[in-house]
JSON list of C-alpha atoms in Angstrom, two decimals:
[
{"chain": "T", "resi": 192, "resn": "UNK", "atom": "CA", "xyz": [-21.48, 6.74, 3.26]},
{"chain": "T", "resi": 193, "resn": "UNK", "atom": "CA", "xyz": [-24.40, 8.62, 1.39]},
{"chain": "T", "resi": 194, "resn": "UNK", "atom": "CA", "xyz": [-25.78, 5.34, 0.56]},
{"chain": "T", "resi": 195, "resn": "UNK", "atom": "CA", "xyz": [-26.05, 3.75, 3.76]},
{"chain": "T", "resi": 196, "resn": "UNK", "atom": "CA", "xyz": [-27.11, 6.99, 5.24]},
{"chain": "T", "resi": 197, "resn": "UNK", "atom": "CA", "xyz": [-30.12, 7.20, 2.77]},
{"chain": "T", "resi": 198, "resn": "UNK", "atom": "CA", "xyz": [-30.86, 3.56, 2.21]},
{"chain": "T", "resi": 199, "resn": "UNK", "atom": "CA", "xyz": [-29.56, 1.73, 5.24]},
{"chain": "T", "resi": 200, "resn": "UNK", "atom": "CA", "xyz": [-27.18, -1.48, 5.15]},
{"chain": "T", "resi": 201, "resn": "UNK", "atom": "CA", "xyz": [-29.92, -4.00, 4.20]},
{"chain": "T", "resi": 202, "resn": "UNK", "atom": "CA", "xyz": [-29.36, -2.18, 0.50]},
{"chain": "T", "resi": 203, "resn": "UNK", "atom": "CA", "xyz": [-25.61, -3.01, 0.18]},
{"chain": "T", "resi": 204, "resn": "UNK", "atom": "CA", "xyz": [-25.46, -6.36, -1.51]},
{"chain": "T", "resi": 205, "resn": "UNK", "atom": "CA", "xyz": [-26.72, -4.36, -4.03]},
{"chain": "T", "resi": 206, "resn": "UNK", "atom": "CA", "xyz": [-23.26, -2.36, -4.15]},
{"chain": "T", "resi": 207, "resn": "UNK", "atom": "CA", "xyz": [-21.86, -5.27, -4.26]},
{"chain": "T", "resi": 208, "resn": "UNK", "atom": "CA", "xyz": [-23.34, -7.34, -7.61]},
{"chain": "T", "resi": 209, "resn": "UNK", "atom": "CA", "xyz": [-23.53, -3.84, -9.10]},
{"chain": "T", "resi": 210, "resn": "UNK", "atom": "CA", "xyz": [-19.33, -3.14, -8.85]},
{"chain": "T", "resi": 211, "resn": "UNK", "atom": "CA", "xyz": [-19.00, -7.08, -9.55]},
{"chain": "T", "resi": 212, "resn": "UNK", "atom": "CA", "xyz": [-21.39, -6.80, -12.50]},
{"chain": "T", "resi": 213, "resn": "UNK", "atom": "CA", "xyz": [-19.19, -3.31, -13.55]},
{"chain": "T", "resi": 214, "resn": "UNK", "atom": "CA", "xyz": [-15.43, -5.51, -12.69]},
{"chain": "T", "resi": 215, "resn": "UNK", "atom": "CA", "xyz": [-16.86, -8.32, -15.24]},
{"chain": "T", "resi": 216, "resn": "UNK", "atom": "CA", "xyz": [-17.58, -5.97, -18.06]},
{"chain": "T", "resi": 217, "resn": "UNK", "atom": "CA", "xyz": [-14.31, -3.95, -17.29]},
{"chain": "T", "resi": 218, "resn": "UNK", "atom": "CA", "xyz": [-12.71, -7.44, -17.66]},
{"chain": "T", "resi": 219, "resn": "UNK", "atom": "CA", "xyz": [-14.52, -8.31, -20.98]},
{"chain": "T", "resi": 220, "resn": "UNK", "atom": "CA", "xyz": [-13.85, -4.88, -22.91]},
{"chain": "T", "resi": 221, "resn": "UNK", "atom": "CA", "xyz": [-10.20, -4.71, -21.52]},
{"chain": "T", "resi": 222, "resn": "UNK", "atom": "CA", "xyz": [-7.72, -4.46, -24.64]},
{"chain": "T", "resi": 223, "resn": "UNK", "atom": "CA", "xyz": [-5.95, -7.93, -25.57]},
{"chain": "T", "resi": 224, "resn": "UNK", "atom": "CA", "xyz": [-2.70, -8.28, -25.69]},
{"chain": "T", "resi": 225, "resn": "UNK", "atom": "CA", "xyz": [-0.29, -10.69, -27.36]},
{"chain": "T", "resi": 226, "resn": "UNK", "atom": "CA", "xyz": [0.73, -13.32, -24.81]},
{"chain": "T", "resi": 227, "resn": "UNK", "atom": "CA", "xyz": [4.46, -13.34, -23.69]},
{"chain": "T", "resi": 228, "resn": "UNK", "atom": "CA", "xyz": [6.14, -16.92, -22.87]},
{"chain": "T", "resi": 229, "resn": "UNK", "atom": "CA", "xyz": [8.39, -15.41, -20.04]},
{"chain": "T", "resi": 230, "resn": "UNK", "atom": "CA", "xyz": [11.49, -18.75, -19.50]},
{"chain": "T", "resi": 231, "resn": "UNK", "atom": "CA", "xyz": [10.85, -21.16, -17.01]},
{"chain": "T", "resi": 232, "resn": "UNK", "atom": "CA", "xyz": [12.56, -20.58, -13.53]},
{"chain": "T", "resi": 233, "resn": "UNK", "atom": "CA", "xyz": [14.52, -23.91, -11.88]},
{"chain": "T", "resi": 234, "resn": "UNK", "atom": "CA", "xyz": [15.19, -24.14, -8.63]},
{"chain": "T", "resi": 235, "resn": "UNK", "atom": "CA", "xyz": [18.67, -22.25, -8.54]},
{"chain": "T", "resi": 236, "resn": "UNK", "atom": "CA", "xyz": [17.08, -19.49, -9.73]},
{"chain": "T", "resi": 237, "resn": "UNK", "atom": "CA", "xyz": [14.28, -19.65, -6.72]},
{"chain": "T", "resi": 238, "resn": "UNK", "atom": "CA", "xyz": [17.33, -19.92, -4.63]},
{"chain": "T", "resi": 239, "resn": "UNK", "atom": "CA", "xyz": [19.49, -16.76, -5.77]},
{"chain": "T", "resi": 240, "resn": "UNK", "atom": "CA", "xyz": [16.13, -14.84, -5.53]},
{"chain": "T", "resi": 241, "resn": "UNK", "atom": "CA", "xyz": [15.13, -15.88, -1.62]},
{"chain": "T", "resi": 242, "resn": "UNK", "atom": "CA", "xyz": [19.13, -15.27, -0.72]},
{"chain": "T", "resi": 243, "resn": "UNK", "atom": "CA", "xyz": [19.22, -12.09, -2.06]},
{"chain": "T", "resi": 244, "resn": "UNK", "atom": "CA", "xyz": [19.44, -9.94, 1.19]},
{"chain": "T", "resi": 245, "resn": "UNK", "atom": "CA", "xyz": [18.72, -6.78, -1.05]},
{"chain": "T", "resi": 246, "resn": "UNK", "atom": "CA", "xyz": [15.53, -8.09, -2.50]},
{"chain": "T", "resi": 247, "resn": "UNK", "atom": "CA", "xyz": [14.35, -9.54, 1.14]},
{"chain": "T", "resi": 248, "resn": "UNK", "atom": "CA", "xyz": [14.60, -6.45, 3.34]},
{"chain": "T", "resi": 249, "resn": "UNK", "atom": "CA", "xyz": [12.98, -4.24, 0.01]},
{"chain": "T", "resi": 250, "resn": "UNK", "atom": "CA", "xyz": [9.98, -6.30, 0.28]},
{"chain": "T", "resi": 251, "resn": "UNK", "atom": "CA", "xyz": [9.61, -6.29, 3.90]},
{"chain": "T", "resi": 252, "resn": "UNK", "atom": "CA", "xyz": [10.39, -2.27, 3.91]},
{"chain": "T", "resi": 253, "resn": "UNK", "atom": "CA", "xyz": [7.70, -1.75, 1.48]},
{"chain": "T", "resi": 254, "resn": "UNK", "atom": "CA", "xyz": [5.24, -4.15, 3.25]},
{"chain": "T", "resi": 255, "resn": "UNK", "atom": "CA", "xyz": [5.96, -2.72, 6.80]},
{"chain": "T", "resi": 256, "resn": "UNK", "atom": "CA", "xyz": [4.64, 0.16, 5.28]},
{"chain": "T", "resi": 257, "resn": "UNK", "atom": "CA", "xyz": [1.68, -0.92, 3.28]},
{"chain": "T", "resi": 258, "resn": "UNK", "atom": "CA", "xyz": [0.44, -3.21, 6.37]},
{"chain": "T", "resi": 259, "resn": "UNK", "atom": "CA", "xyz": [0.52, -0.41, 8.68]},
{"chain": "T", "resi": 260, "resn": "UNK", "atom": "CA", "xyz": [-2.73, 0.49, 7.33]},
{"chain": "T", "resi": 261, "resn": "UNK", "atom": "CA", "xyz": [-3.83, -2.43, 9.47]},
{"chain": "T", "resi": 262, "resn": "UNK", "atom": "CA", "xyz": [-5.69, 0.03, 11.75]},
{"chain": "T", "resi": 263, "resn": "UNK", "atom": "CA", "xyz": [-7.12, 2.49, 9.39]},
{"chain": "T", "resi": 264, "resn": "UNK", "atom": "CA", "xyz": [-9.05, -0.45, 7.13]},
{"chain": "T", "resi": 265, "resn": "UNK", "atom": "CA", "xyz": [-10.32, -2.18, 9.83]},
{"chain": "T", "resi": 266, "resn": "UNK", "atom": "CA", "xyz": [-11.60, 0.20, 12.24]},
{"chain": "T", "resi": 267, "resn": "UNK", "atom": "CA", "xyz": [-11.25, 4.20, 11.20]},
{"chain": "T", "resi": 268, "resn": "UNK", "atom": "CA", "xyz": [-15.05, 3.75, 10.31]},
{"chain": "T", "resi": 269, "resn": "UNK", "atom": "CA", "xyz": [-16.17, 2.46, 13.16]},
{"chain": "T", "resi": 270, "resn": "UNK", "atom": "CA", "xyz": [-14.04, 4.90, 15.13]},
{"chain": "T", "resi": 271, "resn": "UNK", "atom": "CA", "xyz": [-15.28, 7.98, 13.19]},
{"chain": "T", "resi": 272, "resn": "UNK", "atom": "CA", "xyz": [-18.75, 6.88, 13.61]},
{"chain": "T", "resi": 273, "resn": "UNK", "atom": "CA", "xyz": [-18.10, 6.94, 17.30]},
{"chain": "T", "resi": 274, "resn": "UNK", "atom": "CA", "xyz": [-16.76, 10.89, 17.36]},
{"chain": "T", "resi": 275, "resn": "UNK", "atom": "CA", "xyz": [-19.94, 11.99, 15.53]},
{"chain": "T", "resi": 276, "resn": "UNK", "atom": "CA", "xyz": [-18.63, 11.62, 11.57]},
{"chain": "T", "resi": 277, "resn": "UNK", "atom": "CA", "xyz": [-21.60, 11.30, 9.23]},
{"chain": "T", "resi": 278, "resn": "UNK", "atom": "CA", "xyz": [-21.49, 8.46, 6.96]},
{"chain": "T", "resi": 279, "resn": "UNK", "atom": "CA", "xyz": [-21.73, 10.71, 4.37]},
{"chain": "T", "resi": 280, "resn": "UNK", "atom": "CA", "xyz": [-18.38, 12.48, 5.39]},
{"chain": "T", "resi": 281, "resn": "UNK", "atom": "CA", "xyz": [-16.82, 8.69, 6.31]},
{"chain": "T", "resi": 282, "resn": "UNK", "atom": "CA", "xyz": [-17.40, 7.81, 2.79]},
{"chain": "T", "resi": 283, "resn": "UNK", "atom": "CA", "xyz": [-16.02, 11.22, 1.61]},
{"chain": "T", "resi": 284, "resn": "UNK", "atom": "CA", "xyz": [-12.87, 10.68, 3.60]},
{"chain": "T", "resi": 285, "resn": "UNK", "atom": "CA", "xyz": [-12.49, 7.22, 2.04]},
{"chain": "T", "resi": 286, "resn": "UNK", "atom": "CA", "xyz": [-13.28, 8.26, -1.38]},
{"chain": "T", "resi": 287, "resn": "UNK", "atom": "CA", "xyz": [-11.18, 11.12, -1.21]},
{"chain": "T", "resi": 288, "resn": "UNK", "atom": "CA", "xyz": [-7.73, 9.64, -0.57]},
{"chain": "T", "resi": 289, "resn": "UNK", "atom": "CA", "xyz": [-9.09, 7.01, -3.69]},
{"chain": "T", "resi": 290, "resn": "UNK", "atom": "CA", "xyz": [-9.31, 9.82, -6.00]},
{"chain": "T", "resi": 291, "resn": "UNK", "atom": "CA", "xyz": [-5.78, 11.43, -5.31]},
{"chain": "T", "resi": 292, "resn": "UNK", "atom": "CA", "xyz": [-4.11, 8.04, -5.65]},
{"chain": "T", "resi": 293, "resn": "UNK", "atom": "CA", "xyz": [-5.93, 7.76, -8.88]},
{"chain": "T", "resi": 294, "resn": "UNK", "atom": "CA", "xyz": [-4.38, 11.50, -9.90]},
{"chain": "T", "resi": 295, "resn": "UNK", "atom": "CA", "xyz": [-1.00, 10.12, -8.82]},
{"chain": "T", "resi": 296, "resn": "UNK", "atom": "CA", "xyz": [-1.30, 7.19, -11.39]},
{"chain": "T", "resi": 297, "resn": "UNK", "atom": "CA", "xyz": [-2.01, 9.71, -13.91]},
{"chain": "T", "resi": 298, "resn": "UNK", "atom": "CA", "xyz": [1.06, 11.15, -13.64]},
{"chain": "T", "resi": 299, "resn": "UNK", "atom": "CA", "xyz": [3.54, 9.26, -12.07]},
{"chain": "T", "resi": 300, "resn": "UNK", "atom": "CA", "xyz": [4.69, 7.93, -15.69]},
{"chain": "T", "resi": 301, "resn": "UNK", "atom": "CA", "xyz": [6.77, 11.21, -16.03]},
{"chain": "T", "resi": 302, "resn": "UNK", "atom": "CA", "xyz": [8.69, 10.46, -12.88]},
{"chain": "T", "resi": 303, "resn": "UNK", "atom": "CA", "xyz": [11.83, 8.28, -13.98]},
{"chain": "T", "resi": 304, "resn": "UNK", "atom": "CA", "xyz": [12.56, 6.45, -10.72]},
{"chain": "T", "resi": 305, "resn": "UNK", "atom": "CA", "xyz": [15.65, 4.39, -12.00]},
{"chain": "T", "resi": 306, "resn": "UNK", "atom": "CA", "xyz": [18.19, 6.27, -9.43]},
{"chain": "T", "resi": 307, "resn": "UNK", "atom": "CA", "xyz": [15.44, 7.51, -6.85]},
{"chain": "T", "resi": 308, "resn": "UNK", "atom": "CA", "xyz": [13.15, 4.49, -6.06]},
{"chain": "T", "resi": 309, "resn": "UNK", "atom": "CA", "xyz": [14.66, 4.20, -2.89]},
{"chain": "T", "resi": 310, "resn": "UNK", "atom": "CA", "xyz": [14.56, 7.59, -1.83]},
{"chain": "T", "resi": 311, "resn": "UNK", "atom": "CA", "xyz": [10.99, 8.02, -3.04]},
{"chain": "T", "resi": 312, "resn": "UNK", "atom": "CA", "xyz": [9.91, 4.96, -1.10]},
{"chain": "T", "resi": 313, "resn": "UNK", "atom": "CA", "xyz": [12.18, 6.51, 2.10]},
{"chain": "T", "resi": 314, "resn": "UNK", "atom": "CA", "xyz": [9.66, 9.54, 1.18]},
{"chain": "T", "resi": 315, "resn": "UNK", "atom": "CA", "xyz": [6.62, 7.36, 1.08]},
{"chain": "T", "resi": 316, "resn": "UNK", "atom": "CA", "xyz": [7.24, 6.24, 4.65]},
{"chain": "T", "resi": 317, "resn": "UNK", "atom": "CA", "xyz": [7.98, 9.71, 6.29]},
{"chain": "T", "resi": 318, "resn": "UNK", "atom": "CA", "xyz": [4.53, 10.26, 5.12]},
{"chain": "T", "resi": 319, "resn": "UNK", "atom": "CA", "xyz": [2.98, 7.51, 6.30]},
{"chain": "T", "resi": 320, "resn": "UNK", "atom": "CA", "xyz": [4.39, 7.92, 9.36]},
{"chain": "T", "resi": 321, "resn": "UNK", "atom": "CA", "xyz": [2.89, 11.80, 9.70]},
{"chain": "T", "resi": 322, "resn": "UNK", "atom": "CA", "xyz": [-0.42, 10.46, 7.86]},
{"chain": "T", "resi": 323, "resn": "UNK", "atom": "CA", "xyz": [-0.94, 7.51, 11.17]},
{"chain": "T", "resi": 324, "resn": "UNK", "atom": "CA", "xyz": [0.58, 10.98, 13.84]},
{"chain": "T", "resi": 325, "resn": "UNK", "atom": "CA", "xyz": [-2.29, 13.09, 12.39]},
{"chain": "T", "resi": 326, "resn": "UNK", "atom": "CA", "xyz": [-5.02, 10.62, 12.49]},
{"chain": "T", "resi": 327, "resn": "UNK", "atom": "CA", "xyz": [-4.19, 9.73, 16.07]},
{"chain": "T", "resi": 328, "resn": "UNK", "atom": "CA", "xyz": [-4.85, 13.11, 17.36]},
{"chain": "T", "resi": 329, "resn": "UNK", "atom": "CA", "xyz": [-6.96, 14.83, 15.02]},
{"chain": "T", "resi": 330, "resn": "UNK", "atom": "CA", "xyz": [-10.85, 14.72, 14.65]},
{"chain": "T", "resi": 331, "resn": "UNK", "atom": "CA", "xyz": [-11.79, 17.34, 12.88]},
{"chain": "T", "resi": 332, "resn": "UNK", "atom": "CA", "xyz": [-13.07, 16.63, 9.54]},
{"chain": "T", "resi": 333, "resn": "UNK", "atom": "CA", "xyz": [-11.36, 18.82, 7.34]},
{"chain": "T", "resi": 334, "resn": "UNK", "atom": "CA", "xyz": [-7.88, 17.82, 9.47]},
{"chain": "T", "resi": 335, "resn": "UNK", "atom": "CA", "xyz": [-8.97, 14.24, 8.62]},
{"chain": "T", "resi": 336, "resn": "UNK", "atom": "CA", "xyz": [-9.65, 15.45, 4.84]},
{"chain": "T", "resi": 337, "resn": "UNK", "atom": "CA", "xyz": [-5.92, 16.42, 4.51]},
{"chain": "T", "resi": 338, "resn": "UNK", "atom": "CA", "xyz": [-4.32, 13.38, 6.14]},
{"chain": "T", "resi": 339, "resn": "UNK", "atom": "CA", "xyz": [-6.40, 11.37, 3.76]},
{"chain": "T", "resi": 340, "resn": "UNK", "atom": "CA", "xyz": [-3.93, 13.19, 0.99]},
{"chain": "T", "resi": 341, "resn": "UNK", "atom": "CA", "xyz": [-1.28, 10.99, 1.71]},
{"chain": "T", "resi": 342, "resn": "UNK", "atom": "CA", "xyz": [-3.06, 7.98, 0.80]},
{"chain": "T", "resi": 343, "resn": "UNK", "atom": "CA", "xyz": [-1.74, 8.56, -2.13]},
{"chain": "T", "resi": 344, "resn": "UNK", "atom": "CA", "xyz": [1.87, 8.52, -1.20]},
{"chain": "T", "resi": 345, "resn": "UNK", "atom": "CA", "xyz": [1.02, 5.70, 1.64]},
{"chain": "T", "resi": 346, "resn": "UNK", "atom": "CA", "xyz": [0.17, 3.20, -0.53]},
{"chain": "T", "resi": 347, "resn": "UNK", "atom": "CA", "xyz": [-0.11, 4.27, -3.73]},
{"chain": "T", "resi": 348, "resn": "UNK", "atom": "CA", "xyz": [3.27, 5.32, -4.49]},
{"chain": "T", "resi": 349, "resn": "UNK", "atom": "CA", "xyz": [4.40, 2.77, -1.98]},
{"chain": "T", "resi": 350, "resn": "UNK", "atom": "CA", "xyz": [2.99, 0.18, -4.51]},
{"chain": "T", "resi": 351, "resn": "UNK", "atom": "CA", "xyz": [3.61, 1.65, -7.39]},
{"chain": "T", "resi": 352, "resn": "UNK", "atom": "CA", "xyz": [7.78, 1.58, -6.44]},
{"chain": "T", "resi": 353, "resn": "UNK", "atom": "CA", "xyz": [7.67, -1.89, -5.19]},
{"chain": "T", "resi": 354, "resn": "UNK", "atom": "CA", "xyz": [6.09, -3.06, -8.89]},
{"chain": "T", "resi": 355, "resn": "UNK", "atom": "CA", "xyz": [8.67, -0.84, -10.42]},
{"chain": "T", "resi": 356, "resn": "UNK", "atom": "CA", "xyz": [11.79, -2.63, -8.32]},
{"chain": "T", "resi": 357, "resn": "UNK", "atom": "CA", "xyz": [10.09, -6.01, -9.28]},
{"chain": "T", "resi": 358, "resn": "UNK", "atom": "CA", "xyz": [9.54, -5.79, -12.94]},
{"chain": "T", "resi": 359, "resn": "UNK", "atom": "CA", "xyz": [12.78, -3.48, -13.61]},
{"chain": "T", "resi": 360, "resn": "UNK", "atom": "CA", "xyz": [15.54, -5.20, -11.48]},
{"chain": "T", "resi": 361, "resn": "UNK", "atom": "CA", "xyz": [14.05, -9.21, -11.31]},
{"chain": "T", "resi": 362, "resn": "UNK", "atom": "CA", "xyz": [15.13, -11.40, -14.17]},
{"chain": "T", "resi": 363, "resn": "UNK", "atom": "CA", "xyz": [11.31, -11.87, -16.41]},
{"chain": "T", "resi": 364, "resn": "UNK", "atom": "CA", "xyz": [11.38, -15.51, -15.27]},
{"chain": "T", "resi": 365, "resn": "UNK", "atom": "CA", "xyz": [11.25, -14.51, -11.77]},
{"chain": "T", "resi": 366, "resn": "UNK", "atom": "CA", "xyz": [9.25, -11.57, -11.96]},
{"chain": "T", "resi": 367, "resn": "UNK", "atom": "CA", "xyz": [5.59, -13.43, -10.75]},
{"chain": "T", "resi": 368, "resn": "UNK", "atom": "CA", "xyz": [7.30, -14.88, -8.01]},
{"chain": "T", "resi": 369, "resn": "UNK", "atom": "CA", "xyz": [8.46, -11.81, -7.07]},
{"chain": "T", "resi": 370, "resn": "UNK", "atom": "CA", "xyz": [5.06, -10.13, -7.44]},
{"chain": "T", "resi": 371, "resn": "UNK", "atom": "CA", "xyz": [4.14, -13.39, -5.12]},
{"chain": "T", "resi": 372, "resn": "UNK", "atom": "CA", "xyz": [6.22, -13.09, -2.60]},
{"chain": "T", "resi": 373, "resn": "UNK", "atom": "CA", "xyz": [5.34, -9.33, -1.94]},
{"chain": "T", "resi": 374, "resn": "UNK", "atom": "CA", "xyz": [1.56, -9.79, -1.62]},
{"chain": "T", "resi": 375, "resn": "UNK", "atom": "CA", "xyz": [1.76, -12.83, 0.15]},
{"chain": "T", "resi": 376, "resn": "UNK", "atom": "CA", "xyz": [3.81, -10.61, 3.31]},
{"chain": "T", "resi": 377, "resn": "UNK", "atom": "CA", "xyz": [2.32, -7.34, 2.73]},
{"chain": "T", "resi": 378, "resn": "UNK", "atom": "CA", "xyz": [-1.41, -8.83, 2.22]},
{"chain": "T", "resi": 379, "resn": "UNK", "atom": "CA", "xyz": [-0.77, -11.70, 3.48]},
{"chain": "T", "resi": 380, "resn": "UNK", "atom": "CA", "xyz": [1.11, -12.38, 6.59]},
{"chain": "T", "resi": 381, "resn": "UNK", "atom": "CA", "xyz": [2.16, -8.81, 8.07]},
{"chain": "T", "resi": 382, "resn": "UNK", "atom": "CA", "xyz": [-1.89, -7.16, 7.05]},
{"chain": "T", "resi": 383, "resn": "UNK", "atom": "CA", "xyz": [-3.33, -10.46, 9.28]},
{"chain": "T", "resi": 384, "resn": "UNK", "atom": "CA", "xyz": [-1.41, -10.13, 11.94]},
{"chain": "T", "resi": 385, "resn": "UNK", "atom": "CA", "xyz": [-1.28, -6.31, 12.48]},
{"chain": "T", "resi": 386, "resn": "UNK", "atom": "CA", "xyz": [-5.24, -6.86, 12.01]},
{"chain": "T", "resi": 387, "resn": "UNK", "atom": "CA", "xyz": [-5.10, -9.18, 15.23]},
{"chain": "T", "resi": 388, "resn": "UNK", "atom": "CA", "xyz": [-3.53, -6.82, 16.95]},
{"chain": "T", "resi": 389, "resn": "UNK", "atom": "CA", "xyz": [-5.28, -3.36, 15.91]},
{"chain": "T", "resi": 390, "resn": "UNK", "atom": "CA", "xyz": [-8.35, -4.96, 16.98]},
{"chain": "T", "resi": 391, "resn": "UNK", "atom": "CA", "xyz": [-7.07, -5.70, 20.39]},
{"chain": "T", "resi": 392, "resn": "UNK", "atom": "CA", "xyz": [-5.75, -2.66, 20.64]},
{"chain": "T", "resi": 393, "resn": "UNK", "atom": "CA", "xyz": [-8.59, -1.00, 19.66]},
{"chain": "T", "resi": 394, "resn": "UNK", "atom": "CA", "xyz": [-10.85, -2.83, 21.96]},
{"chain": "T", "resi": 395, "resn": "UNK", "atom": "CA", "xyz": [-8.33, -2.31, 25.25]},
{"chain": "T", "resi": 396, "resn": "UNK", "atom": "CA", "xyz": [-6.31, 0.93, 24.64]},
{"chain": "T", "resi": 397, "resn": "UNK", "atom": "CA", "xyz": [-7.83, 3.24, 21.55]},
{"chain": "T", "resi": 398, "resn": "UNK", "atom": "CA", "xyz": [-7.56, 3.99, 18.11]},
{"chain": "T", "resi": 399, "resn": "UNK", "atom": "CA", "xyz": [-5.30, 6.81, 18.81]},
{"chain": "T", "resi": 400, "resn": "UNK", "atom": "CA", "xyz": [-2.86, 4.24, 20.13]},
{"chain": "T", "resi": 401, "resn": "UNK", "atom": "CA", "xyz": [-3.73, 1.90, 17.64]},
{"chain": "T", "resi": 402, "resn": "UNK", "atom": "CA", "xyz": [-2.45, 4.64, 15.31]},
{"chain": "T", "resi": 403, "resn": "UNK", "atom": "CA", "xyz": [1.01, 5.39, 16.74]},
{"chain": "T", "resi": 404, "resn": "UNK", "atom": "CA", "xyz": [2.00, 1.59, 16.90]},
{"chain": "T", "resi": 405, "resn": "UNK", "atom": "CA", "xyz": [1.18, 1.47, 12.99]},
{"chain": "T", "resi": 406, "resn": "UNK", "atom": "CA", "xyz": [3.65, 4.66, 13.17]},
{"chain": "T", "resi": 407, "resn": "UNK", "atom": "CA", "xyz": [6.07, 2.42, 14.48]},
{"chain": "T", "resi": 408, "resn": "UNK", "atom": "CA", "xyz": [5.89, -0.42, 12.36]},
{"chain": "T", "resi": 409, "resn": "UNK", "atom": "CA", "xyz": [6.67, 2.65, 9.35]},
{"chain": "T", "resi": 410, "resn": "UNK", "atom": "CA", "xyz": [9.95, 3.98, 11.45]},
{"chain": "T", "resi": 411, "resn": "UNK", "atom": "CA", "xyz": [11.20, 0.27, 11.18]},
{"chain": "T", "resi": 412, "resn": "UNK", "atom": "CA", "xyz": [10.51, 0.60, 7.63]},
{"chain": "T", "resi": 413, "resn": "UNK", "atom": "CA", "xyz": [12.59, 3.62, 7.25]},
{"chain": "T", "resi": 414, "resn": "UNK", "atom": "CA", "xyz": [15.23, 2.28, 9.38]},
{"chain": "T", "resi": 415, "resn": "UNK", "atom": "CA", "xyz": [15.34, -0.77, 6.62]},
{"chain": "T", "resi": 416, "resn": "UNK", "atom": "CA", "xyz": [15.55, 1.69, 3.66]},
{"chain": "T", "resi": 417, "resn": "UNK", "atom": "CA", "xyz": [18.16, 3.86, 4.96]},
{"chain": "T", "resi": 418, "resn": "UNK", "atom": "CA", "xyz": [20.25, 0.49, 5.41]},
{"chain": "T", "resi": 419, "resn": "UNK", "atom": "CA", "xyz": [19.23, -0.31, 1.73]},
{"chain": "T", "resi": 420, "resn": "UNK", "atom": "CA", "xyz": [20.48, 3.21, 0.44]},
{"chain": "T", "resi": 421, "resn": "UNK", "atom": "CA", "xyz": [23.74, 3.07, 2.33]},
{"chain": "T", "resi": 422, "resn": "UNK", "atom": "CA", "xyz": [24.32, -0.67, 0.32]},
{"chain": "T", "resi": 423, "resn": "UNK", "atom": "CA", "xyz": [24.57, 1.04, -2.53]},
{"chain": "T", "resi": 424, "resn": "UNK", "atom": "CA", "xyz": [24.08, -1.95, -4.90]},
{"chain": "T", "resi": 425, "resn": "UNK", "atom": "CA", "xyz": [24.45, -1.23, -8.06]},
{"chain": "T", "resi": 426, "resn": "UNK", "atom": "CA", "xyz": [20.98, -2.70, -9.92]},
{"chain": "T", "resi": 427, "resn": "UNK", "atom": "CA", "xyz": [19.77, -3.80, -6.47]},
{"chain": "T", "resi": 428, "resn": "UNK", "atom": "CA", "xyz": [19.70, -7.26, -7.88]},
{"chain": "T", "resi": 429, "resn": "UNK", "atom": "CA", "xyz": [22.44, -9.13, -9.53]},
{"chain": "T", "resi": 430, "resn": "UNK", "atom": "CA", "xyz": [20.92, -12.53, -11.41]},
{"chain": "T", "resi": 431, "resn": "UNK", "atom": "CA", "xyz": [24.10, -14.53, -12.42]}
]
C-alpha cells in the first residue's frame, strides 16, 4: 500500500521479480533433507481413502471455511479504496493479519491437537464466521485492524489442522493424495466458484452482502464439524 501510494502501479513488476528473485534464493539455501521412499498406493487403497465419509466431509469442512475468503481476496481492496482507506492503511490491514498468522506458527508446536483438532477447527470457524459479521458492517480502520486478527485463526489455524489430520491420521502412502485432494476443493473448485459469485455479488448487491453469504458458507462448515465430533471415530481414519 505504501508502495503504490509513493511509486504508483507502473513500479510493481518490480515487487514482483524482487519476491521471485528472494523465493529462488529461499529455495536454494533451504536445509536438505534425506529423501523418504513413502510405499506405493494401488488402487484399493485410492478407493478406501475417497469412501471414507470421515475423511470427505473433514476436507470439505475445512475448505468451506478456507474458501469463504472468496470475497475478502478478491475485492476488500477495491472496496476499502472506495470508503476512503489509504493504500497505505490497505496494505497495513493485509500485512497485519500476515504477521499474526506468522506468530501463530511460532507457537502452535506447543499445542498437542491429537484429541482437540476437531474442536479447534469448530473454533476456527466461529471465528471466521464473526471475522466475515465484522467486516460487513464495520469501516473504521482500527475495527478493520482487529478483525484482521483472526486471519490467523481463519486460515491459518484452519490450515495448519487440516495438514495435521492429513499427515497424522492418512496412511504415508496416501498422505500426497490427501494433501491433493484438499487443495484441489479448497483452492481449487470451492475458491473459483465462490470467486464467480463474490464478484457478482459485489457488482449487484455489496460487499457487505458479499460478506454475510461467505458467513454462511462457514455456518455450513460448523454444521459439518459438529456432525464429525458427534461420530466419534476413534483415529478419524481406519486404513485396513
Amino acid at each position: 500500500g505504501w508502495y503504490l501510494d509513493t511509486y504508483g502501479s507502473n513500479k510493481v513488476p518490480f515487487l514482483f521479480v524482487l519476491a521471485g528473485f528472494v523465493t529462488f534464493i529461499s529455495a536454494i539455501c533451504s536445509p536438505k533433507k534425506e529423501k523418504y521412499v513413502h510405499k506405493r498406493s494401488n488402487k484399493k487403497d485410492l478407493l478406501n481413502l475417497f469412501g471414507n465419509l470421515y475423511f470427505i466431509l473433514f476436507i470439505i469442512s475445512c475448505s468451506l471455511i478456507q474458501s469463504s475468503h472468496s470475497m475478502y481476496y478478491g475485492f476488500s481492496s477495491i472496496y476499502w479504496k472506495s470508503i476512503g482507506l489509504s493504500g497505505k492503511q490497505i496494505g497495513f490491514l493485509w500485512a497485519w493479519g500476515i504477521v499474526l498468522e506468522i506468530i501463530l506458527f511460532y507457537f502452535i508446536g506447543r499445542i498437542k491437537m491429537d484429541k482437540i483438532y476437531l474442536k479447534l477447527l469448530f473454533f476456527c470457524g466461529i471465528v471466521t464466521s464473526l471475522r466475515w459479521l465484522g467486516t460487513a458492517y464495520y469501516e473504521n480502520f482500527y475495527a478493520l485492524m482487529f478483525f484482521q486478527s483472526f486471519h490467523a485463526f481463519s486460515y491459518g489455524l484452519t490450515h495448519i489442522i487440516t495438514i495435521f489430520y492429513i499427515y497424522n491420521y492418512i496412511p504415508s502412502n496416501l498422505q500426497v493424495t490427501g494433501q491433493s485432494i484438499y487443495y484441489s476443493i479448497s483452492m481449487g473448485i470451492m475458491t473459483m466458484l465462490l470467486t464467480l459469485l463474490s464478484g457478482y455479488i459485489y457488482k449487484h448487491i455489496g460487499f457487505s452482502e458479499g460478506c454475510l453469504l461467505m458467513m454462511i458458507v462457514v455456518f455450513m462448515s460448523l454444521f459439518i464439524i459438529k456432525f464429525l465430533i458427534k461420530l466419534n471415530i476413534k483415529k478419524n481414519y481406519k486404513y485396513e
